[in-house]
PDB file of C-alpha atoms in Angstrom:
ATOM      1  CA  UNK A  25      -0.263  -0.254  -0.363  1.00 92.00           C
ATOM      2  CA  UNK A  26       1.336   3.278  -0.961  1.00 95.00           C
ATOM      3  CA  UNK A  27       1.676   6.357   1.702  1.00 97.00           C
ATOM      4  CA  UNK A  28       3.178   9.273   1.305  1.00 98.00           C
ATOM      5  CA  UNK A  29       3.014  11.787   4.247  1.00 98.00           C
ATOM      6  CA  UNK A  30       4.025  15.211   3.720  1.00 97.00           C
ATOM      7  CA  UNK A  31       6.063  17.895   6.639  1.00 97.00           C
ATOM      8  CA  UNK A  32       7.476  20.961   6.423  1.00 97.00           C
ATOM      9  CA  UNK A  33       4.987  23.035   6.076  1.00 96.00           C
ATOM     10  CA  UNK A  34       3.596  26.631   7.801  1.00 97.00           C
ATOM     11  CA  UNK A  35       3.048  30.002   8.299  1.00 98.00           C
ATOM     12  CA  UNK A  36       5.642  32.232   6.906  1.00 98.00           C
ATOM     13  CA  UNK A  37       6.474  35.854   6.142  1.00 98.00           C
ATOM     14  CA  UNK A  38       7.034  36.811   1.978  1.00 98.00           C
ATOM     15  CA  UNK A  39      10.919  36.460   1.954  1.00 98.00           C
ATOM     16  CA  UNK A  40      11.005  33.457   4.169  1.00 98.00           C
ATOM     17  CA  UNK A  41      12.305  30.099   3.571  1.00 98.00           C
ATOM     18  CA  UNK A  42       9.893  26.262   4.193  1.00 98.00           C
ATOM     19  CA  UNK A  43      11.202  23.096   3.201  1.00 98.00           C
ATOM     20  CA  UNK A  44       8.898  20.577   2.260  1.00 98.00           C
ATOM     21  CA  UNK A  45       9.688  16.661   3.090  1.00 98.00           C
ATOM     22  CA  UNK A  46       7.835  13.455   1.717  1.00 98.00           C
ATOM     23  CA  UNK A  47       8.358  10.583   3.180  1.00 98.00           C
ATOM     24  CA  UNK A  48       7.205   7.227   1.197  1.00 98.00           C
ATOM     25  CA  UNK A  49       6.642   3.626   1.550  1.00 97.00           C
ATOM     26  CA  UNK A  50       4.714   0.826   0.010  1.00 96.00           C
ATOM     27  CA  UNK A  51       6.885   0.910  -3.453  1.00 96.00           C
ATOM     28  CA  UNK A  52       9.810   0.425  -4.693  1.00 96.00           C
ATOM     29  CA  UNK A  53      10.833   4.044  -4.770  1.00 97.00           C
ATOM     30  CA  UNK A  54      14.136   4.014  -6.818  1.00 97.00           C
ATOM     31  CA  UNK A  55      11.676   3.746  -9.983  1.00 96.00           C
ATOM     32  CA  UNK A  56       9.132   6.000  -9.268  1.00 97.00           C
ATOM     33  CA  UNK A  57       9.411   9.649 -10.739  1.00 97.00           C
ATOM     34  CA  UNK A  58       7.973  12.197  -7.908  1.00 98.00           C
ATOM     35  CA  UNK A  59       6.581  15.636  -7.809  1.00 98.00           C
ATOM     36  CA  UNK A  60       4.792  18.105  -5.538  1.00 98.00           C
ATOM     37  CA  UNK A  61       1.517  19.862  -6.880  1.00 98.00           C
ATOM     38  CA  UNK A  62      -0.522  22.427  -5.040  1.00 98.00           C
ATOM     39  CA  UNK A  63      -3.511  23.821  -5.016  1.00 98.00           C
ATOM     40  CA  UNK A  64      -5.222  27.466  -3.754  1.00 97.00           C
ATOM     41  CA  UNK A  65      -8.636  27.678  -2.804  1.00 92.00           C
ATOM     42  CA  UNK A  66     -10.884  28.591  -5.815  1.00 94.00           C
ATOM     43  CA  UNK A  67      -7.809  27.550  -8.494  1.00 96.00           C
ATOM     44  CA  UNK A  68      -6.781  24.097  -9.995  1.00 97.00           C
ATOM     45  CA  UNK A  69      -4.429  22.043  -8.851  1.00 97.00           C
ATOM     46  CA  UNK A  70      -0.847  22.747 -10.526  1.00 98.00           C
ATOM     47  CA  UNK A  71       2.776  21.140 -10.545  1.00 98.00           C
ATOM     48  CA  UNK A  72       5.260  23.201  -9.128  1.00 98.00           C
ATOM     49  CA  UNK A  73       8.113  20.564  -9.546  1.00 98.00           C
ATOM     50  CA  UNK A  74       8.910  17.425 -10.410  1.00 98.00           C
ATOM     51  CA  UNK A  75      11.980  14.728 -10.445  1.00 98.00           C
ATOM     52  CA  UNK A  76      12.545  11.622 -11.881  1.00 97.00           C
ATOM     53  CA  UNK A  77      13.332   8.671 -10.287  1.00 96.00           C
ATOM     54  CA  UNK A  78      17.356   9.423 -10.057  1.00 95.00           C
ATOM     55  CA  UNK A  79      16.985  12.939 -10.301  1.00 96.00           C
ATOM     56  CA  UNK A  80      19.050  13.253 -13.387  1.00 96.00           C
ATOM     57  CA  UNK A  81      15.900  15.272 -14.571  1.00 96.00           C
ATOM     58  CA  UNK A  82      13.393  18.341 -12.975  1.00 98.00           C
ATOM     59  CA  UNK A  83      10.989  20.341 -13.819  1.00 98.00           C
ATOM     60  CA  UNK A  84       9.675  23.249 -12.626  1.00 98.00           C
ATOM     61  CA  UNK A  85       6.697  25.772 -13.424  1.00 97.00           C
ATOM     62  CA  UNK A  86       7.388  28.999 -14.477  1.00 98.00           C
ATOM     63  CA  UNK A  87       6.620  31.225 -11.640  1.00 97.00           C
ATOM     64  CA  UNK A  88       8.895  28.929  -9.264  1.00 98.00           C
ATOM     65  CA  UNK A  89      11.906  28.748 -11.141  1.00 98.00           C
ATOM     66  CA  UNK A  90      15.090  29.649  -9.007  1.00 98.00           C
ATOM     67  CA  UNK A  91      13.071  30.056  -5.940  1.00 98.00           C
ATOM     68  CA  UNK A  92      11.733  26.103  -5.244  1.00 98.00           C
ATOM     69  CA  UNK A  93      14.668  22.995  -5.900  1.00 98.00           C
ATOM     70  CA  UNK A  94      13.042  19.635  -5.458  1.00 98.00           C
ATOM     71  CA  UNK A  95      15.668  16.877  -4.442  1.00 98.00           C
ATOM     72  CA  UNK A  96      14.762  12.940  -3.744  1.00 98.00           C
ATOM     73  CA  UNK A  97      16.773  10.681  -1.109  1.00 98.00           C
ATOM     74  CA  UNK A  98      16.394   7.041  -2.640  1.00 98.00           C
ATOM     75  CA  UNK A  99      18.305   5.752   0.561  1.00 98.00           C
ATOM     76  CA  UNK A 100      15.850   7.032   2.824  1.00 98.00           C
ATOM     77  CA  UNK A 101      12.869   6.886   0.132  1.00 98.00           C
ATOM     78  CA  UNK A 102      12.374  10.673   0.878  1.00 98.00           C
ATOM     79  CA  UNK A 103      11.527  14.156  -1.408  1.00 98.00           C
ATOM     80  CA  UNK A 104      11.830  17.683  -0.752  1.00 98.00           C
ATOM     81  CA  UNK A 105      10.774  20.613  -1.891  1.00 98.00           C
ATOM     82  CA  UNK A 106      13.133  23.326  -1.263  1.00 98.00           C
ATOM     83  CA  UNK A 107      10.831  26.807  -1.210  1.00 98.00           C
ATOM     84  CA  UNK A 108      13.279  30.565  -0.615  1.00 98.00           C
ATOM     85  CA  UNK A 109      11.670  34.256  -1.549  1.00 98.00           C
ATOM     86  CA  UNK A 110       8.258  32.806  -0.483  1.00 98.00           C
ATOM     87  CA  UNK A 111       4.958  34.842  -2.476  1.00 98.00           C
ATOM     88  CA  UNK A 112       1.800  35.275  -1.094  1.00 97.00           C
ATOM     89  CA  UNK A 113       0.723  33.763  -4.401  1.00 96.00           C
ATOM     90  CA  UNK A 114       2.827  30.998  -3.076  1.00 98.00           C
ATOM     91  CA  UNK A 115       0.318  29.795  -0.249  1.00 98.00           C
ATOM     92  CA  UNK A 116      -1.699  26.234  -0.966  1.00 98.00           C
ATOM     93  CA  UNK A 117      -1.775  23.739   0.365  1.00 98.00           C
ATOM     94  CA  UNK A 118       0.890  21.362  -1.085  1.00 98.00           C
ATOM     95  CA  UNK A 119       0.501  17.562  -2.001  1.00 98.00           C
ATOM     96  CA  UNK A 120       3.308  14.899  -2.772  1.00 98.00           C
ATOM     97  CA  UNK A 121       2.834  12.579  -5.342  1.00 98.00           C
ATOM     98  CA  UNK A 122       4.019   9.416  -7.170  1.00 97.00           C
ATOM     99  CA  UNK A 123       4.067   8.643 -10.727  1.00 96.00           C
ATOM    100  CA  UNK A 124       1.295   6.307 -11.611  1.00 93.00           C
ATOM    101  CA  UNK A 125       3.804   4.058 -13.462  1.00 90.00           C
ATOM    102  CA  UNK A 126       7.953   3.933 -13.111  1.00 92.00           C
ATOM    103  CA  UNK A 127      10.717   4.773 -15.010  1.00 87.00           C
ATOM    104  CA  UNK A 128       8.524   7.612 -16.387  1.00 86.00           C
ATOM    105  CA  UNK A 129       8.241  11.594 -14.913  1.00 91.00           C
ATOM    106  CA  UNK A 130       4.777  12.593 -14.190  1.00 91.00           C
ATOM    107  CA  UNK A 131       4.163  16.333 -14.984  1.00 93.00           C
ATOM    108  CA  UNK A 132       0.418  16.972 -14.836  1.00 95.00           C
ATOM    109  CA  UNK A 133      -1.437  16.589 -11.771  1.00 96.00           C
ATOM    110  CA  UNK A 134      -3.472  13.891 -13.647  1.00 95.00           C
ATOM    111  CA  UNK A 135      -0.614  11.846 -14.791  1.00 93.00           C
ATOM    112  CA  UNK A 136       0.824  11.044 -10.545  1.00 96.00           C
ATOM    113  CA  UNK A 137      -0.689   8.573  -9.032  1.00 95.00           C
ATOM    114  CA  UNK A 138      -0.716   8.107  -5.322  1.00 97.00           C
ATOM    115  CA  UNK A 139      -0.679  11.555  -3.384  1.00 98.00           C
ATOM    116  CA  UNK A 140      -0.173  12.163   0.353  1.00 98.00           C
ATOM    117  CA  UNK A 141      -2.471  14.251   2.513  1.00 97.00           C
ATOM    118  CA  UNK A 142      -0.878  17.906   1.908  1.00 97.00           C
ATOM    119  CA  UNK A 143       0.863  20.418   3.817  1.00 98.00           C
ATOM    120  CA  UNK A 144      -0.645  23.720   4.112  1.00 98.00           C
ATOM    121  CA  UNK A 145       1.791  26.545   3.100  1.00 98.00           C
ATOM    122  CA  UNK A 146       0.630  30.307   4.153  1.00 98.00           C
ATOM    123  CA  UNK A 147       2.649  33.062   3.054  1.00 98.00           C
ATOM    124  CA  UNK A 148       1.341  36.594   4.566  1.00 97.00           C
ATOM    125  CA  UNK A 149       2.484  39.492   3.053  1.00 94.00           C
TER     126      UNK A 149
END
């Protein structure tokens, strides 16, 4: 049974930083692409960052490029999202997600097959 558990969200002032973590279990983590997807109130889900199985390919939404960094530790079954220079527009629930099938790299929210419970990130102005 796939389990994805996020941590690290919270309230931060604009310009601050947060580091989200996701602990994965129940599948062969090192063969699956992973991503972070966010959803703000009244808005559609959007993929902010994605990483392939070994970290050799990365994707970032344009609005977070240069501010967010996705990484993974396959030895610990963990994926991370370092968020710097946060803006109020980054306020959302952030979800950790895994690809539907191994060896690929999901980019769109509908391409992910398993999701965590989400962690709230609130950036005050």
